[in-house]
Coordinates of N, CA and C in Angstrom, one line a residue:
M1 N -1.1 5.4 -9.4 CA -0.4 4.8 -10.4 C -1.4 4.0 -11.4
L2 N -0.9 3.8 -12.6 CA -1.7 3.1 -13.6 C -1.4 1.6 -13.6
I3 N -0.2 1.3 -13.1 CA 0.2 -0.1 -13.2 C -0.8 -1.1 -12.7
N4 N -1.5 -0.8 -11.6 CA -2.4 -1.8 -11.0 C -3.9 -1.4 -11.3
A5 N -4.1 -0.6 -12.3 CA -5.5 -0.1 -12.6 C -6.4 -1.3 -12.9
N6 N -5.9 -2.3 -13.5 CA -6.8 -3.4 -13.9 C -6.4 -4.8 -13.3
T7 N -5.7 -4.7 -12.1 CA -5.2 -5.9 -11.5 C -5.7 -5.9 -10.0
A8 N -6.3 -7.1 -9.7 CA -6.6 -7.4 -8.3 C -5.7 -8.5 -7.8
I9 N -5.5 -8.7 -6.5 CA -4.7 -9.7 -6.0 C -5.5 -10.5 -5.0
S10 N -5.6 -11.8 -5.2 CA -6.4 -12.7 -4.4 C -5.4 -13.6 -3.6
T11 N -5.6 -13.7 -2.3 CA -5.0 -14.7 -1.4 C -6.0 -15.3 -0.5
S12 N -5.6 -16.3 0.2 CA -6.6 -17.0 1.1 C -7.0 -16.1 2.3
A13 N -6.3 -15.0 2.5 CA -6.5 -14.1 3.7 C -7.2 -12.8 3.3
V14 N -6.8 -12.2 2.2 CA -7.4 -10.9 1.8 C -7.5 -10.8 0.3
L15 N -8.3 -9.9 -0.2 CA -8.4 -9.5 -1.6 C -8.0 -8.0 -1.7
L16 N -7.0 -7.7 -2.5 CA -6.6 -6.3 -2.8 C -7.1 -5.9 -4.2
V17 N -7.8 -4.8 -4.2 CA -8.3 -4.3 -5.5 C -7.9 -2.8 -5.7
P18 N -7.8 -2.3 -6.9 CA -7.5 -0.9 -7.2 C -8.6 0.0 -6.5
Y19 N -8.1 1.1 -6.0 CA -9.1 2.1 -5.4 C -9.9 2.7 -6.5
S20 N -11.2 2.4 -6.5 CA -12.1 2.9 -7.6 C -13.2 3.8 -7.1
K21 N -13.9 4.4 -8.0 CA -14.8 5.4 -7.5 C -16.0 4.9 -6.7
W22 N -16.3 3.6 -6.9 CA -17.4 3.0 -6.1 C -17.0 2.6 -4.7
H23 N -15.7 2.8 -4.4 CA -15.2 2.6 -3.0 C -15.3 3.9 -2.2
V24 N -15.4 5.0 -2.9 CA -15.3 6.3 -2.2 C -16.3 6.5 -1.1
P25 N -17.6 6.2 -1.3 CA -18.6 6.5 -0.2 C -18.2 5.8 1.1
R26 N -17.8 4.6 1.0 CA -17.5 3.8 2.2 C -16.2 4.4 2.8
Y27 N -15.2 4.7 2.0 CA -14.0 5.2 2.4 C -14.2 6.6 3.1
H28 N -15.1 7.4 2.5 CA -15.4 8.7 3.1 C -16.0 8.6 4.5
V29 N -16.8 7.6 4.7 CA -17.4 7.3 6.1 C -16.3 7.0 7.1
W30 N -15.3 6.1 6.6 CA -14.2 5.8 7.5 C -13.4 7.0 7.9
M31 N -13.2 7.9 7.0 CA -12.3 9.0 7.2 C -13.0 10.2 8.0
K32 N -14.2 10.0 8.4 CA -14.9 10.9 9.3 C -14.5 10.6 10.7
D33 N -14.0 9.4 11.0 CA -13.7 9.0 12.3 C -12.4 9.7 12.8
E34 N -12.6 10.3 14.0 CA -11.4 11.1 14.5 C -10.2 10.3 14.8
E35 N -10.4 9.1 15.3 CA -9.3 8.2 15.6 C -8.5 7.8 14.3
I36 N -9.2 7.6 13.3 CA -8.6 7.3 12.0 C -7.9 8.5 11.5
Q37 N -8.5 9.7 11.6 CA -7.8 10.9 11.2 C -6.5 11.1 11.9
T38 N -6.5 10.8 13.2 CA -5.3 11.0 14.0 C -4.3 10.0 13.6
A39 N -4.7 8.7 13.4 CA -3.7 7.6 13.1 C -3.1 7.8 11.7
T40 N -3.9 8.4 10.8 CA -3.4 8.5 9.4 C -2.9 10.0 9.1
A41 N -2.9 10.8 10.2 CA -2.5 12.2 10.0 C -3.3 12.9 8.8
S42 N -4.6 12.6 8.8 CA -5.4 13.1 7.7 C -6.4 14.2 8.2
E43 N -6.8 15.0 7.3 CA -7.8 16.0 7.5 C -9.1 15.6 6.9
P44 N -10.3 15.8 7.5 CA -11.6 15.4 6.9 C -11.8 16.1 5.6
L45 N -12.3 15.4 4.6 CA -12.6 16.0 3.3 C -14.1 15.9 3.0
S46 N -14.5 16.7 2.1 CA -15.9 16.6 1.6 C -16.0 15.4 0.7
L47 N -17.2 14.9 0.4 CA -17.3 13.8 -0.5 C -16.7 14.1 -1.9
E48 N -16.9 15.3 -2.3 CA -16.4 15.7 -3.6 C -14.9 15.7 -3.6
E49 N -14.3 16.2 -2.5 CA -12.8 16.2 -2.4 C -12.3 14.8 -2.3
E50 N -13.1 13.9 -1.7 CA -12.7 12.5 -1.6 C -12.6 11.8 -3.0
Y51 N -13.6 12.2 -3.8 CA -13.6 11.6 -5.2 C -12.4 12.2 -6.0
A52 N -12.0 13.4 -5.8 CA -10.9 14.0 -6.4 C -9.6 13.3 -5.9
M53 N -9.5 13.0 -4.6 CA -8.4 12.4 -4.1 C -8.2 10.9 -4.7
Q54 N -9.4 10.3 -4.8 CA -9.3 8.9 -5.4 C -8.7 9.0 -6.8
Q55 N -9.1 10.0 -7.6 CA -8.5 10.1 -8.9 C -7.0 10.4 -8.9
S56 N -6.6 11.2 -7.9 CA -5.2 11.4 -7.8 C -4.4 10.2 -7.5
W57 N -5.0 9.4 -6.5 CA -4.3 8.1 -6.2 C -4.2 7.2 -7.4
R58 N -5.2 7.3 -8.3 CA -5.3 6.4 -9.4 C -4.3 6.8 -10.5
H59 N -4.0 8.0 -10.6 CA -3.2 8.5 -11.7 C -1.8 9.0 -11.4
D60 N -1.6 9.5 -10.2 CA -0.3 10.0 -9.8 C 0.8 9.0 -9.9
A61 N 2.0 9.3 -10.5 CA 3.0 8.3 -10.7 C 3.8 8.0 -9.4
D62 N 3.6 8.7 -8.3 CA 4.3 8.4 -7.1 C 3.5 7.8 -6.0
K63 N 2.3 7.3 -6.4 CA 1.4 6.7 -5.4 C 0.8 5.4 -6.0
L64 N 0.9 4.3 -5.2 CA 0.4 3.0 -5.5 C -0.6 2.6 -4.4
T65 N -1.8 2.3 -4.7 CA -2.8 2.0 -3.6 C -3.7 0.8 -4.0
F66 N -4.1 0.1 -3.0 CA -5.1 -0.9 -3.1 C -6.1 -0.8 -1.9
I67 N -7.3 -1.1 -2.2 CA -8.3 -1.3 -1.2 C -8.3 -2.7 -0.7
V68 N -8.2 -2.9 0.6 CA -8.2 -4.2 1.2 C -9.6 -4.7 1.5
C69 N -9.9 -5.9 1.0 CA -11.3 -6.5 1.1 C -11.1 -7.9 1.8
Q70 N -12.3 -8.4 2.2 CA -12.3 -9.7 2.7 C -11.9 -10.7 1.6
P71 N -11.3 -11.8 1.9 CA -10.9 -12.8 0.8 C -12.1 -13.3 0.0
L72 N -11.9 -13.7 -1.2 CA -12.9 -14.3 -2.0 C -13.5 -15.5 -1.3
P73 N -14.8 -15.8 -1.5 CA -15.4 -16.9 -0.8 C -14.8 -18.3 -1.1
E74 N -14.3 -18.4 -2.4 CA -13.5 -19.6 -2.7 C -12.2 -19.2 -3.2
P75 N -11.1 -19.8 -2.7 CA -9.8 -19.4 -3.2 C -9.5 -19.8 -4.6
L76 N -8.7 -18.9 -5.3 CA -8.4 -19.1 -6.7 C -7.1 -19.9 -6.8
S77 N -6.8 -20.5 -7.9 CA -5.5 -21.1 -8.2 C -5.1 -20.5 -9.5
K78 N -3.8 -20.8 -9.8 CA -3.3 -20.2 -11.1 C -4.0 -20.7 -12.3
A79 N -4.7 -21.9 -12.1 CA -5.5 -22.4 -13.2 C -6.7 -21.6 -13.5
K80 N -7.1 -20.7 -12.5 CA -8.3 -19.9 -12.7 C -8.0 -18.4 -12.9
Q81 N -6.8 -18.1 -13.5 CA -6.4 -16.7 -13.6 C -7.4 -15.9 -14.5
K82 N -8.3 -16.6 -15.3 CA -9.2 -15.9 -16.1 C -10.4 -15.3 -15.3
Y83 N -10.4 -15.7 -14.1 CA -11.5 -15.2 -13.2 C -11.4 -13.7 -13.1
A84 N -12.5 -13.0 -13.3 CA -12.6 -11.5 -13.1 C -13.4 -11.2 -11.9
I85 N -12.9 -10.2 -11.2 CA -13.5 -9.8 -9.9 C -14.9 -9.3 -10.2
R86 N -15.9 -9.8 -9.4 CA -17.3 -9.4 -9.6 C -17.6 -8.2 -8.7
E87 N -18.7 -7.5 -9.0 CA -19.0 -6.3 -8.1 C -19.2 -6.7 -6.7
S88 N -19.8 -7.9 -6.5 CA -20.0 -8.4 -5.1 C -18.8 -8.7 -4.3
D89 N -17.6 -8.9 -5.0 CA -16.4 -9.3 -4.3 C -15.8 -8.2 -3.6
D90 N -16.0 -6.9 -4.0 CA -15.4 -5.8 -3.4 C -16.4 -4.7 -3.1
S91 N -17.6 -5.2 -2.7 CA -18.7 -4.3 -2.4 C -18.4 -3.6 -1.0
A92 N -19.1 -2.6 -0.7 CA -18.8 -1.8 0.5 C -18.8 -2.6 1.8
D93 N -19.6 -3.6 1.9 CA -19.7 -4.4 3.1 C -18.5 -5.4 3.2
R94 N -17.7 -5.5 2.2 CA -16.5 -6.4 2.2 C -15.2 -5.6 2.3
M95 N -15.3 -4.3 2.3 CA -14.1 -3.5 2.4 C -13.6 -3.4 3.8
L96 N -12.3 -3.5 4.0 CA -11.6 -3.6 5.3 C -10.7 -2.4 5.6
G97 N -10.1 -1.8 4.5 CA -9.2 -0.7 4.7 C -8.4 -0.4 3.4
D98 N -7.2 0.1 3.6 CA -6.4 0.3 2.4 C -4.9 0.2 2.7
I99 N -4.1 0.0 1.6 CA -2.7 -0.1 1.8 C -2.0 0.7 0.6
N100 N -1.0 1.5 1.0 CA -0.5 2.5 0.0 C 1.0 2.5 0.0
L101 N 1.5 2.9 -1.1 CA 3.0 3.2 -1.3 C 3.2 4.5 -1.8
F102 N 4.0 5.4 -1.1 CA 4.4 6.7 -1.6 C 5.9 6.5 -2.0
L103 N 6.2 6.9 -3.2 CA 7.6 6.9 -3.7 C 8.2 8.2 -3.7
R104 N 9.5 8.2 -3.3 CA 10.3 9.5 -3.3 C 11.7 9.2 -3.6
V105 N 12.4 10.3 -4.1 CA 13.8 10.2 -4.3 C 14.5 11.0 -3.1
D106 N 15.4 10.3 -2.4 CA 16.0 10.8 -1.2 C 17.4 11.1 -1.5
D107 N 17.9 12.3 -1.2 CA 19.3 12.7 -1.4 C 20.2 12.2 -0.3
G108 N 19.6 11.6 0.7 CA 20.4 11.1 1.9 C 20.3 12.1 3.0
E109 N 20.6 11.6 4.2 CA 20.4 12.4 5.4 C 21.6 13.4 5.5
A110 N 21.3 14.6 6.1 CA 22.3 15.6 6.4 C 23.2 15.9 5.3
G111 N 22.6 16.1 4.1 CA 23.3 16.5 2.9 C 24.3 15.5 2.4
D112 N 24.1 14.2 2.6 CA 25.0 13.2 2.2 C 25.2 13.3 0.7
S113 N 26.5 13.2 0.2 CA 26.8 13.4 -1.2 C 26.7 12.2 -2.0
S114 N 26.3 11.0 -1.4 CA 26.1 9.8 -2.1 C 25.0 9.9 -3.1
A115 N 24.9 9.0 -4.0 CA 23.8 9.0 -5.0 C 22.4 9.0 -4.4
P116 N 21.5 9.7 -5.0 CA 20.1 9.7 -4.5 C 19.6 8.2 -4.5
Q117 N 18.6 8.0 -3.6 CA 18.0 6.7 -3.5 C 16.5 6.8 -3.6
I118 N 15.9 5.7 -4.1 CA 14.4 5.6 -4.2 C 13.9 4.9 -3.0
I119 N 13.0 5.6 -2.3 CA 12.5 5.0 -1.0 C 11.0 4.9 -1.2
G120 N 10.4 3.8 -0.7 CA 8.9 3.7 -0.7 C 8.4 3.7 0.7
E121 N 7.5 4.6 0.9 CA 6.8 4.7 2.3 C 5.5 4.0 2.3
V122 N 5.3 3.1 3.2 CA 4.1 2.3 3.2 C 3.1 2.9 4.3
E123 N 1.8 2.9 3.9 CA 0.8 3.2 4.9 C -0.3 2.1 4.8
L124 N -0.7 1.7 6.0 CA -1.7 0.6 6.1 C -2.8 0.9 7.1
M125 N -4.0 0.7 6.7 CA -5.1 1.0 7.6 C -6.2 -0.2 7.5
I126 N -6.5 -0.8 8.6 CA -7.7 -1.6 8.8 C -8.6 -0.8 9.6
A127 N -9.7 -0.3 8.9 CA -10.4 0.8 9.4 C -11.2 0.6 10.7
E128 N -12.0 -0.5 10.7 CA -13.0 -0.6 11.8 C -12.5 -1.6 12.9
K129 N -12.8 -1.3 14.1 CA -12.2 -2.0 15.2 C -12.5 -3.5 15.2
H130 N -13.8 -3.8 14.7 CA -14.2 -5.2 14.8 C -13.4 -6.0 13.7
N131 N -12.7 -5.4 12.8 CA -11.9 -6.1 11.8 C -10.4 -6.1 12.2
Q132 N -10.0 -5.5 13.3 CA -8.7 -5.4 13.7 C -8.3 -6.6 14.6
R133 N -7.1 -6.9 14.7 CA -6.6 -8.1 15.5 C -7.0 -9.4 14.9
K134 N -7.3 -9.4 13.6 CA -7.7 -10.7 13.0 C -6.7 -11.1 11.9
G135 N -5.6 -10.5 11.8 CA -4.6 -10.9 10.8 C -4.7 -10.2 9.5
F136 N -5.7 -9.3 9.3 CA -5.9 -8.7 8.0 C -4.8 -7.7 7.7
G137 N -4.3 -7.0 8.7 CA -3.2 -6.1 8.5 C -1.9 -6.8 8.0
R138 N -1.5 -7.9 8.7 CA -0.4 -8.6 8.3 C -0.5 -9.2 6.9
A139 N -1.7 -9.8 6.6 CA -1.9 -10.4 5.3 C -1.9 -9.4 4.2
S140 N -2.4 -8.2 4.5 CA -2.4 -7.1 3.5 C -1.0 -6.7 3.2
L141 N -0.2 -6.5 4.3 CA 1.2 -6.0 4.1 C 2.0 -7.1 3.3
L142 N 1.9 -8.3 3.7 CA 2.7 -9.3 3.0 C 2.3 -9.5 1.5
T143 N 1.0 -9.5 1.3 CA 0.5 -9.5 -0.1 C 1.0 -8.4 -0.9
F144 N 0.9 -7.2 -0.3 CA 1.4 -6.0 -1.0 C 2.9 -6.1 -1.2
L145 N 3.7 -6.6 -0.3 CA 5.1 -6.7 -0.5 C 5.4 -7.7 -1.7
R146 N 4.6 -8.7 -1.7 CA 4.8 -9.7 -2.9 C 4.6 -9.0 -4.2
Y147 N 3.5 -8.2 -4.3 CA 3.3 -7.4 -5.5 C 4.4 -6.5 -5.8
I148 N 4.9 -5.8 -4.8 CA 6.0 -4.8 -5.0 C 7.2 -5.5 -5.6
V149 N 7.7 -6.6 -4.9 CA 8.9 -7.3 -5.3 C 8.7 -7.9 -6.7
D150 N 7.5 -8.4 -7.1 CA 7.3 -8.9 -8.4 C 7.3 -7.9 -9.5
H151 N 6.9 -6.6 -9.2 CA 6.7 -5.6 -10.2 C 7.6 -4.4 -9.9
E152 N 8.7 -4.6 -9.2 CA 9.5 -3.4 -8.8 C 10.0 -2.6 -10.0
A153 N 10.4 -3.3 -11.1 CA 10.9 -2.6 -12.3 C 9.9 -1.7 -12.9
Q154 N 8.6 -2.3 -13.0 CA 7.6 -1.6 -13.7 C 7.1 -0.4 -12.8
I155 N 7.0 -0.6 -11.5 CA 6.6 0.4 -10.6 C 7.6 1.6 -10.7
L156 N 8.9 1.3 -10.6 CA 9.9 2.4 -10.7 C 10.0 3.0 -12.0
D157 N 9.7 2.3 -13.1 CA 9.7 2.9 -14.4 C 8.6 3.9 -14.5
E158 N 7.4 3.6 -14.0 CA 6.3 4.6 -14.0 C 6.6 5.8 -13.2
F159 N 7.2 5.5 -12.0 CA 7.5 6.6 -11.1 C 8.6 7.5 -11.7
M160 N 9.7 7.0 -12.2 CA 10.8 7.8 -12.6 C 10.5 8.5 -14.0
N161 N 9.6 8.0 -14.7 CA 9.2 8.6 -16.0 C 8.0 9.4 -15.9
G162 N 7.3 9.4 -14.7 CA 6.1 10.2 -14.6 C 6.4 11.6 -14.0
N163 N 5.4 12.3 -13.7 CA 5.5 13.7 -13.2 C 5.7 13.6 -11.7
I164 N 7.0 13.6 -11.3 CA 7.3 13.5 -9.9 C 8.0 14.8 -9.4
T165 N 7.7 15.9 -10.0 CA 8.4 17.2 -9.6 C 8.2 17.5 -8.2
S166 N 7.0 17.1 -7.6 CA 6.8 17.3 -6.2 C 7.6 16.4 -5.3
A167 N 8.1 15.3 -5.8 CA 8.8 14.3 -5.0 C 10.3 14.6 -4.9
A168 N 10.8 15.2 -6.0 CA 12.3 15.4 -6.0 C 12.6 16.3 -7.1
S169 N 13.8 17.0 -7.0 CA 14.2 17.8 -8.1 C 14.6 17.0 -9.3
S170 N 14.6 17.6 -10.5 CA 15.0 16.9 -11.7 C 16.5 16.5 -11.6
E171 N 17.3 17.3 -10.9 CA 18.7 17.0 -10.8 C 18.9 15.7 -10.0
S172 N 18.1 15.6 -8.9 CA 18.2 14.4 -8.1 C 17.7 13.2 -8.8
V173 N 16.6 13.3 -9.6 CA 16.1 12.2 -10.4 C 17.2 11.7 -11.4
A174 N 17.8 12.7 -12.0 CA 18.8 12.3 -13.0 C 20.0 11.6 -12.5
R175 N 20.3 11.8 -11.2 CA 21.4 11.2 -10.5 C 21.2 9.8 -10.0
V176 N 19.9 9.4 -10.0 CA 19.6 8.0 -9.4 C 20.2 7.0 -10.4
P177 N 21.1 6.1 -9.8 CA 21.8 5.2 -10.7 C 20.8 4.1 -11.3
K178 N 21.2 3.7 -12.5 CA 20.4 2.6 -13.1 C 21.2 1.3 -12.9
P179 N 20.5 0.1 -12.9 CA 19.1 0.0 -13.0 C 18.4 0.5 -11.7
W180 N 17.2 1.1 -11.9 CA 16.5 1.6 -10.7 C 16.1 0.5 -9.8
R181 N 16.2 0.8 -8.5 CA 15.8 -0.2 -7.5 C 15.3 0.5 -6.2
L182 N 14.5 -0.1 -5.5 CA 14.1 0.4 -4.2 C 15.2 0.2 -3.2
E183 N 15.6 1.3 -2.5 CA 16.6 1.1 -1.5 C 16.0 0.4 -0.3
C184 N 14.8 0.8 0.0 CA 14.1 0.2 1.2 C 12.7 0.6 1.2
L185 N 11.9 0.0 2.0 CA 10.6 0.4 2.4 C 10.6 1.0 3.7
S186 N 9.8 2.1 3.9 CA 9.8 2.8 5.1 C 8.4 2.9 5.7
V187 N 8.2 3.0 7.0 CA 6.9 3.3 7.5 C 7.1 4.2 8.7
K188 N 6.2 5.1 9.0 CA 6.2 6.0 10.1 C 5.0 5.7 11.0
I189 N 5.3 5.4 12.3 CA 4.2 5.0 13.2 C 4.4 5.8 14.5
G190 N 3.2 6.2 15.0 CA 3.2 7.0 16.3 C 3.7 6.1 17.4
Q191 N 4.5 6.8 18.3 CA 5.1 6.1 19.4 C 4.2 5.3 20.3
G192 N 2.9 5.7 20.4 CA 1.9 5.1 21.2 C 1.2 3.9 20.5
N193 N 1.5 3.7 19.3 CA 0.8 2.7 18.5 C 1.5 1.3 18.6
G194 N 1.5 0.7 19.7 CA 2.3 -0.5 20.0 C 1.9 -1.6 19.0
R195 N 0.6 -1.8 18.7 CA 0.3 -2.9 17.8 C 0.9 -2.8 16.4
S196 N 0.8 -1.6 15.8 CA 1.4 -1.4 14.5 C 2.9 -1.5 14.6
L197 N 3.6 -1.0 15.6 CA 5.0 -1.2 15.7 C 5.4 -2.7 15.8
A198 N 4.6 -3.5 16.6 CA 4.9 -4.9 16.7 C 4.6 -5.6 15.3
L199 N 3.6 -5.2 14.6 CA 3.3 -5.8 13.3 C 4.5 -5.6 12.3
F200 N 4.9 -4.4 12.2 CA 6.0 -4.1 11.2 C 7.3 -4.7 11.7
E201 N 7.6 -4.6 13.0 CA 8.9 -5.1 13.4 C 8.9 -6.7 13.3
G202 N 7.7 -7.3 13.4 CA 7.6 -8.7 13.2 C 7.8 -9.1 11.8
L203 N 7.8 -8.2 10.8 CA 8.0 -8.5 9.4 C 9.2 -7.8 8.8
G204 N 10.2 -7.7 9.7 CA 11.5 -7.3 9.2 C 11.8 -5.8 9.1
F205 N 10.9 -4.9 9.6 CA 11.1 -3.5 9.6 C 11.9 -3.2 10.9
Q206 N 12.9 -2.3 10.8 CA 13.7 -2.0 11.9 C 13.7 -0.5 12.2
K207 N 13.7 -0.1 13.4 CA 13.7 1.3 13.7 C 14.9 2.0 13.3
V208 N 14.8 3.2 12.7 CA 16.0 4.0 12.3 C 16.6 4.6 13.5
S209 N 15.8 4.9 14.5 CA 16.3 5.5 15.7 C 15.5 5.0 16.9
E210 N 16.2 4.9 18.1 CA 15.5 4.4 19.2 C 14.6 5.5 19.9
E211 N 14.7 6.7 19.4 CA 13.9 7.8 19.9 C 13.0 8.3 18.8
P212 N 11.7 8.6 19.1 CA 10.8 9.1 18.1 C 11.2 10.5 17.6
N213 N 10.7 10.8 16.4 CA 11.0 12.1 15.8 C 10.3 13.3 16.5
F214 N 10.4 14.4 15.9 CA 9.7 15.6 16.5 C 8.2 15.5 16.5
F215 N 7.7 14.7 15.6 CA 6.2 14.5 15.6 C 5.7 13.3 16.4
G216 N 6.7 12.7 17.2 CA 6.3 11.6 18.0 C 6.1 10.3 17.3
E217 N 6.8 10.2 16.1 CA 6.8 9.0 15.3 C 8.1 8.2 15.3
F218 N 8.0 6.9 15.2 CA 9.2 6.1 14.8 C 9.2 5.9 13.3
E219 N 10.4 6.0 12.7 CA 10.5 5.5 11.3 C 11.1 4.1 11.4
L220 N 10.6 3.2 10.7 CA 11.1 1.8 10.5 C 11.4 1.5 9.1
R221 N 12.4 0.8 8.8 CA 12.8 0.5 7.4 C 13.0 -1.0 7.2
R222 N 12.7 -1.5 6.0 CA 13.0 -2.9 5.6 C 13.8 -2.8 4.4
V223 N 15.0 -3.4 4.4 CA 15.9 -3.4 3.2 C 15.8 -4.7 2.5
D224 N 15.4 -5.8 3.1 CA 15.4 -7.1 2.4 C 14.1 -7.2 1.7
L225 N 14.1 -7.0 0.4 CA 12.9 -7.1 -0.5 C 13.0 -8.2 -1.4
G226 N 13.7 -9.3 -1.1 CA 13.8 -10.4 -1.9 C 12.5 -11.3 -2.0
R227 N 12.3 -11.8 -3.1 CA 11.1 -12.7 -3.3 C 11.1 -13.9 -2.4
E228 N 12.2 -14.5 -2.2 CA 12.3 -15.7 -1.4 C 11.9 -15.4 0.0
K229 N 12.3 -14.3 0.5 CA 12.0 -13.9 1.9 C 10.5 -13.6 2.1
V230 N 9.9 -12.9 1.1 CA 8.5 -12.6 1.2 C 7.7 -13.9 1.1
D231 N 8.0 -14.8 0.2 CA 7.3 -16.1 0.0 C 7.4 -16.9 1.3
G232 N 8.5 -16.9 2.0 CA 8.7 -17.6 3.2 C 7.8 -17.0 4.3
E233 N 7.6 -15.7 4.4 CA 6.8 -15.1 5.4 C 5.3 -15.4 5.1
L234 N 4.9 -15.3 3.8 CA 3.6 -15.7 3.4 C 3.2 -17.1 3.9
A235 N 4.2 -18.0 3.7 CA 4.0 -19.4 4.1 C 3.9 -19.6 5.6
R236 N 4.8 -18.8 6.3 CA 4.9 -18.9 7.7 C 3.6 -18.5 8.4
F237 N 2.8 -17.6 7.8 CA 1.6 -17.1 8.4 C 0.4 -17.8 7.7
G238 N 0.6 -18.8 6.9 CA -0.5 -19.5 6.3 C -1.3 -18.8 5.2
I239 N -0.7 -17.8 4.6 CA -1.3 -17.0 3.5 C -1.0 -17.7 2.2
E240 N -2.0 -18.3 1.6 CA -1.8 -19.1 0.4 C -2.5 -18.5 -0.8
G241 N -2.2 -19.1 -2.0 CA -2.9 -18.9 -3.2 C -2.8 -17.5 -3.8
Y242 N -1.6 -16.8 -3.7 CA -1.4 -15.5 -4.3 C -1.6 -15.6 -5.8
V243 N -2.6 -14.9 -6.3 CA -2.9 -14.9 -7.7 C -3.3 -13.5 -8.1
E244 N -2.7 -12.9 -9.2 CA -3.2 -11.7 -9.8 C -4.2 -12.0 -10.8
V245 N -5.4 -11.3 -10.7 CA -6.5 -11.5 -11.6 C -7.0 -10.2 -12.2
P246 N -7.7 -10.3 -13.3 CA -8.2 -9.1 -13.9 C -9.2 -8.3 -13.1
Y247 N -9.2 -7.0 -13.2 CA -10.1 -6.2 -12.4 C -10.9 -5.3 -13.4
R248 N -12.1 -5.0 -13.2 CA -13.0 -4.3 -14.2 C -12.5 -2.9 -14.3
D249 N -12.7 -2.4 -15.5 CA -12.4 -1.0 -15.8 C -13.2 0.0 -15.0
E250 N -12.6 1.1 -14.7 CA -13.4 2.2 -14.1 C -13.9 3.1 -15.2
K251 N -15.2 3.1 -15.2 CA -15.9 3.9 -16.3 C -16.4 5.2 -15.7

């Protein structure tokens, strides 16, 4: 997506930045790990293919992504919104993982005749084991949720007016009622991944079924996307100083 091409998000716990070409070499190293490939249902790519994928994430109207980095050395305040992210702030040694949103138009289960709905599927990865179990995943997810609820209308406008023929038929898209809104956020987690299940369930995602699907995954959904709810969760976990700041152009 283009909506976040020049926007980074700073909090006391993490820094989220647009996925840019200078992040690709580090990301490529992560994705060589077989455990990460299994957890993300990904196939290994060549470096050239990884650069092409980064451009797809940057421009496709149905994908929103940020790279998760360590928080800025000094927290920002709204009084400092003119601060621009420096190269050292999201250098390779400060990268932690990524968080993504896939948007789709869903006609409903089992041929339901109700109006199509817009659903956002979330993917979260904290790549290296020494950075896991430190709260970075929860902080990334809550920061991402805050961005989504603040910019829902713009995100959906880009999605619905973009090239989403792979996500839904034109007939389904035309039937989505206005004003456009996210019906829910969804996540799919392997049945053996207890930590991720606990993380998402602790933040209001509920299992669609008590049994995993054919692929051994649980789908969990969150329907409460209100700003007040998200702000309360940020405060509960001590994540402060949410500020959107300018991010440098990708040349």
